[in-house]
Amino acid sequence: MENYRQTFSEINLDHLLHNWSHVTQLAGTDRFVCPMVKANAYGHGAFEVASCLEKEGAKYFGVCLIEEGLALRESGFKSELLVYGGFDKQGAEKILEYQMTPVISTWEQLKFIESQADSPVKVHIKFETGMNRLGFDRSEAEKVSEYFKKSKNLKLKAVLTHLACSDDAAADSGMSVSQLNVLAEIKSFFKPFDIFAHALNSGGILSLSEAPESSILKKERWGFRPGLMLYGYQPAGMKSAGLKPVMTFKSVVQIQRSVPAGATVSYGATWKAKRDSQIGVIPAGYADGIKRQLSNSGEVTIGGVSAPIIGIVCMDFFMVDLTEVILKTGKENWQNEEVLLFGEKSSGGFVSADEWANQTNSISWEILTSVSSRVPRHYLGNAFSIIKD
Ligand SMILES: Cc1ncc(COP(=O)(O)O)c(C=O)c1O
């Protein structure tokens, strides 16, 4: 579809590859590594991201929904796709029809897949170890193992769990260590099988460089399921790993207008000019992923200078005060000039999506995945020329 918008996000696939190489260095050889491309690859474009990583040797890819897997298959993506989010009977049919790998969390799901599998099907089994979300209870490990010894068509490839506090994984007394101990115990029931055990999301992976050699985190070669770190971010408070943000979200000053002291801006008239002001109208709103909580509190960057968001963020627009930008740069007219919402600055360096996360009591995962489907993605980087062909 043609687009006429000047609000868009640039996706730098070379930065994705930089972050991926960090993952593969930490992984070493023979470790299960499954980049997570669910939620449209955290807003970056599942097909482009998955194709790029596939060219770089990734073998497994994680989606949450069957629909996400189907969209990838329909775009021609052939590599192994793991469906993490669960499924019912009809979903099981689709998973098998489109040759995806089910991540199974209940006996019911196991039976749906078994009853429909007429040739060997790879499966991964999820166990609950502390997150209290998805997975078999740990007490069922032996029974599940016995089931697979007898199953005709189901081929067990891995057991897995999900860490609730992955950024504590380097600490001996943390919750992650206790979850990994449980997973190690669960795995011991599956000795006859040659399987992976995967558990590490970005926080867990990034903890590896901090953990002592004696830690359970290092003693087992836990499989990786990196999400956030691929896209250049890491859990708040962790030591910087030099990752590069992949997404730059940009817009433009569509209209510059003068407002006299005392005039108000946007719905509810919550912002009132204390002085004669220059304001900019930016064509991006909460329907694009500009959180409404940024109203009267967030900032964007214009001409290298921070410009405060003024008034309530609307569905399609928000407004900024340009007065400081004009004072600091000496440039009067900002109409049609670029507005950096977050990402790479043209002068070098980054404005982190974490800033909006902090200003909205949110997290970078949510800020990235909130950039909506009506925001066009422009792909950049040498890596893009490789996947285009
Ligand atoms: C099952 C599972 N594994 C891995 C991940 C990736 O986590 P992160 O983005 O923190 O790396 C997620 C994300 O929510 C997940 O649900």
mmCIF file of N, CA and C in Angstrom, residues 57-134:
data_model
loop_
_atom_site.group_PDB
_atom_site.id
_atom_site.type_symbol
_atom_site.label_atom_id
_atom_site.label_comp_id
_atom_site.label_asym_id
_atom_site.label_seq_id
_atom_site.Cartn_x
_atom_site.Cartn_y
_atom_site.Cartn_z
ATOM 1 N N GLY A 57 21.519 -17.649 10.402
ATOM 2 C CA GLY A 57 21.687 -18.975 11.007
ATOM 3 C C GLY A 57 20.687 -19.352 12.069
ATOM 4 N N ALA A 58 19.719 -18.465 12.402
ATOM 5 C CA ALA A 58 18.720 -18.868 13.410
ATOM 6 C C ALA A 58 17.867 -19.999 12.836
ATOM 7 N N LYS A 59 17.548 -20.976 13.697
ATOM 8 C CA LYS A 59 16.815 -22.158 13.204
ATOM 9 C C LYS A 59 15.394 -22.228 13.733
ATOM 10 N N TYR A 60 15.161 -21.631 14.892
ATOM 11 C CA TYR A 60 13.837 -21.710 15.520
ATOM 12 C C TYR A 60 13.351 -20.288 15.755
ATOM 13 N N PHE A 61 12.041 -20.101 15.682
ATOM 14 C CA PHE A 61 11.471 -18.769 15.864
ATOM 15 C C PHE A 61 10.232 -18.890 16.731
ATOM 16 N N GLY A 62 10.056 -17.939 17.644
ATOM 17 C CA GLY A 62 8.945 -18.029 18.585
ATOM 18 C C GLY A 62 7.841 -17.026 18.286
ATOM 19 N N VAL A 63 6.603 -17.545 18.169
ATOM 20 C CA VAL A 63 5.436 -16.668 18.094
ATOM 21 C C VAL A 63 4.551 -17.014 19.292
ATOM 22 N N CYS A 64 3.616 -16.127 19.592
ATOM 23 C CA CYS A 64 2.647 -16.445 20.646
ATOM 24 C C CYS A 64 1.423 -17.092 20.014
ATOM 25 N N LEU A 65 0.899 -16.436 18.975
ATOM 26 C CA LEU A 65 -0.390 -16.851 18.409
ATOM 27 C C LEU A 65 -0.207 -17.716 17.170
ATOM 28 N N ILE A 66 -1.162 -18.596 16.963
ATOM 29 C CA ILE A 66 -1.199 -19.375 15.725
ATOM 30 C C ILE A 66 -1.290 -18.399 14.540
ATOM 31 N N GLU A 67 -2.093 -17.361 14.702
ATOM 32 C CA GLU A 67 -2.268 -16.380 13.616
ATOM 33 C C GLU A 67 -0.928 -15.756 13.217
ATOM 34 N N GLU A 68 -0.067 -15.509 14.219
ATOM 35 C CA GLU A 68 1.251 -14.925 13.908
ATOM 36 C C GLU A 68 2.078 -15.909 13.083
ATOM 37 N N GLY A 69 1.965 -17.182 13.431
ATOM 38 C CA GLY A 69 2.673 -18.211 12.659
ATOM 39 C C GLY A 69 2.120 -18.321 11.250
ATOM 40 N N LEU A 70 0.779 -18.279 11.133
ATOM 41 C CA LEU A 70 0.161 -18.392 9.803
ATOM 42 C C LEU A 70 0.591 -17.238 8.906
ATOM 43 N N ALA A 71 0.635 -16.025 9.485
ATOM 44 C CA ALA A 71 1.042 -14.858 8.683
ATOM 45 C C ALA A 71 2.462 -15.061 8.162
ATOM 46 N N LEU A 72 3.333 -15.609 8.998
ATOM 47 C CA LEU A 72 4.711 -15.854 8.538
ATOM 48 C C LEU A 72 4.729 -16.930 7.444
ATOM 49 N N ARG A 73 3.994 -18.000 7.659
ATOM 50 C CA ARG A 73 3.945 -19.064 6.634
ATOM 51 C C ARG A 73 3.385 -18.496 5.329
ATOM 52 N N GLU A 74 2.325 -17.667 5.435
ATOM 53 C CA GLU A 74 1.719 -17.133 4.214
ATOM 54 C C GLU A 74 2.654 -16.172 3.490
ATOM 55 N N SER A 75 3.622 -15.591 4.208
ATOM 56 C CA SER A 75 4.626 -14.748 3.536
ATOM 57 C C SER A 75 5.763 -15.595 2.975
ATOM 58 N N GLY A 76 5.676 -16.903 3.153
ATOM 59 C CA GLY A 76 6.698 -17.784 2.561
ATOM 60 C C GLY A 76 7.803 -18.190 3.517
ATOM 61 N N PHE A 77 7.594 -17.939 4.826
ATOM 62 C CA PHE A 77 8.643 -18.253 5.793
ATOM 63 C C PHE A 77 8.609 -19.745 6.137
ATOM 64 N N LYS A 78 9.759 -20.422 5.943
ATOM 65 C CA LYS A 78 9.726 -21.899 6.018
ATOM 66 C C LYS A 78 10.356 -22.484 7.288
ATOM 67 N N SER A 79 11.135 -21.713 8.029
ATOM 68 C CA SER A 79 11.855 -22.287 9.181
ATOM 69 C C SER A 79 10.911 -22.710 10.299
ATOM 70 N N GLU A 80 11.486 -23.399 11.277
ATOM 71 C CA GLU A 80 10.659 -23.939 12.369
ATOM 72 C C GLU A 80 10.064 -22.815 13.228
ATOM 73 N N LEU A 81 8.760 -22.902 13.428
ATOM 74 C CA LEU A 81 8.038 -21.883 14.206
ATOM 75 C C LEU A 81 7.430 -22.525 15.439
ATOM 76 N N LEU A 82 7.778 -22.031 16.610
ATOM 77 C CA LEU A 82 7.195 -22.545 17.845
ATOM 78 C C LEU A 82 6.048 -21.641 18.273
ATOM 79 N N VAL A 83 4.914 -22.256 18.601
ATOM 80 C CA VAL A 83 3.735 -21.501 19.030
ATOM 81 C C VAL A 83 3.648 -21.594 20.548
ATOM 82 N N TYR A 84 3.932 -20.476 21.222
ATOM 83 C CA TYR A 84 4.060 -20.496 22.687
ATOM 84 C C TYR A 84 2.761 -20.217 23.434
ATOM 85 N N GLY A 85 1.759 -19.652 22.736
ATOM 86 C CA GLY A 85 0.632 -19.077 23.475
ATOM 87 C C GLY A 85 -0.504 -20.022 23.814
ATOM 88 N N GLY A 86 -0.433 -21.270 23.360
ATOM 89 C CA GLY A 86 -1.522 -22.213 23.641
ATOM 90 C C GLY A 86 -2.477 -22.329 22.456
ATOM 91 N N PHE A 87 -3.365 -23.351 22.535
ATOM 92 C CA PHE A 87 -4.265 -23.621 21.405
ATOM 93 C C PHE A 87 -5.381 -24.544 21.860
ATOM 94 N N ASP A 88 -6.470 -24.550 21.069
ATOM 95 C CA ASP A 88 -7.556 -25.497 21.318
ATOM 96 C C ASP A 88 -7.521 -26.554 20.202
ATOM 97 N N LYS A 89 -8.614 -27.319 20.059
ATOM 98 C CA LYS A 89 -8.617 -28.428 19.102
ATOM 99 C C LYS A 89 -8.408 -27.916 17.672
ATOM 100 N N GLN A 90 -9.158 -26.845 17.333
ATOM 101 C CA GLN A 90 -9.027 -26.305 15.965
ATOM 102 C C GLN A 90 -7.634 -25.740 15.733
ATOM 103 N N GLY A 91 -7.121 -25.106 16.783
ATOM 104 C CA GLY A 91 -5.766 -24.547 16.693
ATOM 105 C C GLY A 91 -4.748 -25.648 16.449
ATOM 106 N N ALA A 92 -4.965 -26.799 17.104
ATOM 107 C CA ALA A 92 -4.030 -27.918 16.925
ATOM 108 C C ALA A 92 -4.001 -28.347 15.457
ATOM 109 N N GLU A 93 -5.194 -28.352 14.823
ATOM 110 C CA GLU A 93 -5.258 -28.721 13.396
ATOM 111 C C GLU A 93 -4.417 -27.774 12.552
ATOM 112 N N LYS A 94 -4.558 -26.475 12.828
ATOM 113 C CA LYS A 94 -3.820 -25.462 12.044
ATOM 114 C C LYS A 94 -2.316 -25.599 12.271
ATOM 115 N N ILE A 95 -1.946 -25.821 13.529
ATOM 116 C CA ILE A 95 -0.524 -25.959 13.847
ATOM 117 C C ILE A 95 0.073 -27.082 13.010
ATOM 118 N N LEU A 96 -0.651 -28.198 12.933
ATOM 119 C CA LEU A 96 -0.113 -29.344 12.185
ATOM 120 C C LEU A 96 -0.173 -29.085 10.683
ATOM 121 N N GLU A 97 -1.285 -28.500 10.231
ATOM 122 C CA GLU A 97 -1.418 -28.235 8.789
ATOM 123 C C GLU A 97 -0.283 -27.323 8.302
ATOM 124 N N TYR A 98 0.104 -26.359 9.116
ATOM 125 C CA TYR A 98 1.135 -25.396 8.696
ATOM 126 C C TYR A 98 2.523 -25.738 9.260
ATOM 127 N N GLN A 99 2.644 -26.970 9.690
ATOM 128 C CA GLN A 99 3.937 -27.464 10.156
ATOM 129 C C GLN A 99 4.631 -26.543 11.149
ATOM 130 N N MET A 100 3.867 -26.196 12.172
ATOM 131 C CA MET A 100 4.460 -25.431 13.268
ATOM 132 C C MET A 100 4.701 -26.394 14.433
ATOM 133 N N THR A 101 5.479 -25.942 15.410
ATOM 134 C CA THR A 101 5.813 -26.795 16.555
ATOM 135 C C THR A 101 5.040 -26.312 17.777
ATOM 136 N N PRO A 102 4.156 -27.170 18.312
ATOM 137 C CA PRO A 102 3.377 -26.708 19.468
ATOM 138 C C PRO A 102 4.196 -26.709 20.763
ATOM 139 N N VAL A 103 4.017 -25.662 21.536
ATOM 140 C CA VAL A 103 4.517 -25.656 22.916
ATOM 141 C C VAL A 103 3.305 -26.026 23.765
ATOM 142 N N ILE A 104 3.383 -27.185 24.411
ATOM 143 C CA ILE A 104 2.214 -27.785 25.059
ATOM 144 C C ILE A 104 2.277 -27.571 26.560
ATOM 145 N N SER A 105 1.154 -27.112 27.116
ATOM 146 C CA SER A 105 1.111 -26.791 28.553
ATOM 147 C C SER A 105 0.090 -27.580 29.329
ATOM 148 N N THR A 106 -0.774 -28.367 28.630
ATOM 149 C CA THR A 106 -1.828 -29.116 29.347
ATOM 150 C C THR A 106 -1.994 -30.503 28.718
ATOM 151 N N TRP A 107 -2.613 -31.415 29.501
ATOM 152 C CA TRP A 107 -2.916 -32.747 28.979
ATOM 153 C C TRP A 107 -3.878 -32.660 27.806
ATOM 154 N N GLU A 108 -4.797 -31.719 27.904
ATOM 155 C CA GLU A 108 -5.795 -31.559 26.836
ATOM 156 C C GLU A 108 -5.090 -31.226 25.511
ATOM 157 N N GLN A 109 -4.160 -30.286 25.576
ATOM 158 C CA GLN A 109 -3.421 -29.906 24.349
ATOM 159 C C GLN A 109 -2.611 -31.088 23.824
ATOM 160 N N LEU A 110 -2.040 -31.834 24.744
ATOM 161 C CA LEU A 110 -1.227 -32.995 24.347
ATOM 162 C C LEU A 110 -2.118 -33.980 23.572
ATOM 163 N N LYS A 111 -3.322 -34.167 24.084
ATOM 164 C CA LYS A 111 -4.228 -35.137 23.430
ATOM 165 C C LYS A 111 -4.746 -34.600 22.099
ATOM 166 N N PHE A 112 -5.005 -33.285 22.004
ATOM 167 C CA PHE A 112 -5.437 -32.707 20.711
ATOM 168 C C PHE A 112 -4.380 -32.987 19.646
ATOM 169 N N ILE A 113 -3.135 -32.778 20.012
ATOM 170 C CA ILE A 113 -2.050 -32.941 19.023
ATOM 171 C C ILE A 113 -1.880 -34.427 18.699
ATOM 172 N N GLU A 114 -1.865 -35.251 19.747
ATOM 173 C CA GLU A 114 -1.671 -36.698 19.531
ATOM 174 C C GLU A 114 -2.765 -37.249 18.611
ATOM 175 N N SER A 115 -4.009 -36.818 18.863
ATOM 176 C CA SER A 115 -5.122 -37.418 18.107
ATOM 177 C C SER A 115 -5.095 -36.986 16.641
ATOM 178 N N GLN A 116 -4.434 -35.900 16.345
ATOM 179 C CA GLN A 116 -4.449 -35.425 14.954
ATOM 180 C C GLN A 116 -3.140 -35.672 14.211
ATOM 181 N N ALA A 117 -2.139 -36.158 14.938
ATOM 182 C CA ALA A 117 -0.824 -36.341 14.293
ATOM 183 C C ALA A 117 -0.809 -37.685 13.569
ATOM 184 N N ASP A 118 -0.686 -37.644 12.224
ATOM 185 C CA ASP A 118 -0.590 -38.930 11.529
ATOM 186 C C ASP A 118 0.817 -39.186 11.004
ATOM 187 N N SER A 119 1.750 -38.317 11.400
ATOM 188 C CA SER A 119 3.175 -38.543 11.109
ATOM 189 C C SER A 119 3.949 -37.903 12.261
ATOM 190 N N PRO A 120 5.259 -38.113 12.365
ATOM 191 C CA PRO A 120 5.977 -37.587 13.539
ATOM 192 C C PRO A 120 5.852 -36.063 13.681
ATOM 193 N N VAL A 121 5.560 -35.628 14.898
ATOM 194 C CA VAL A 121 5.411 -34.184 15.178
ATOM 195 C C VAL A 121 6.351 -33.832 16.335
ATOM 196 N N LYS A 122 7.135 -32.771 16.128
ATOM 197 C CA LYS A 122 8.018 -32.302 17.217
ATOM 198 C C LYS A 122 7.191 -31.508 18.204
ATOM 199 N N VAL A 123 7.423 -31.721 19.494
ATOM 200 C CA VAL A 123 6.718 -30.903 20.491
ATOM 201 C C VAL A 123 7.683 -30.470 21.602
ATOM 202 N N HIS A 124 7.350 -29.347 22.194
ATOM 203 C CA HIS A 124 8.064 -28.857 23.383
ATOM 204 C C HIS A 124 7.040 -28.833 24.516
ATOM 205 N N ILE A 125 7.484 -29.174 25.726
ATOM 206 C CA ILE A 125 6.568 -29.227 26.864
ATOM 207 C C ILE A 125 6.960 -28.168 27.896
ATOM 208 N N LYS A 126 5.964 -27.351 28.216
ATOM 209 C CA LYS A 126 6.222 -26.266 29.164
ATOM 210 C C LYS A 126 5.827 -26.681 30.587
ATOM 211 N N PHE A 127 6.676 -26.325 31.544
ATOM 212 C CA PHE A 127 6.394 -26.588 32.959
ATOM 213 C C PHE A 127 6.311 -25.279 33.727
ATOM 214 N N GLU A 128 5.428 -25.296 34.693
ATOM 215 C CA GLU A 128 5.228 -24.150 35.576
ATOM 216 C C GLU A 128 6.223 -24.267 36.743
ATOM 217 N N THR A 129 7.035 -23.236 36.932
ATOM 218 C CA THR A 129 8.033 -23.320 38.012
ATOM 219 C C THR A 129 8.020 -22.093 38.930
ATOM 220 N N GLY A 130 7.039 -21.206 38.763
ATOM 221 C CA GLY A 130 7.022 -20.032 39.637
ATOM 222 C C GLY A 130 6.311 -18.832 39.050
ATOM 223 N N MET A 131 6.150 -18.807 37.733
ATOM 224 C CA MET A 131 5.474 -17.682 37.075
ATOM 225 C C MET A 131 3.949 -17.779 37.291
ATOM 226 N N ASN A 132 3.488 -19.027 37.482
ATOM 227 C CA ASN A 132 2.049 -19.283 37.609
ATOM 228 C C ASN A 132 1.257 -18.719 36.447
ATOM 229 N N ARG A 133 1.729 -19.068 35.248
ATOM 230 C CA ARG A 133 1.012 -18.665 34.036
ATOM 231 C C ARG A 133 0.705 -19.945 33.257
ATOM 232 N N LEU A 134 1.586 -20.369 32.368
ATOM 233 C CA LEU A 134 1.323 -21.566 31.573
ATOM 234 C C LEU A 134 2.231 -22.704 32.014
#
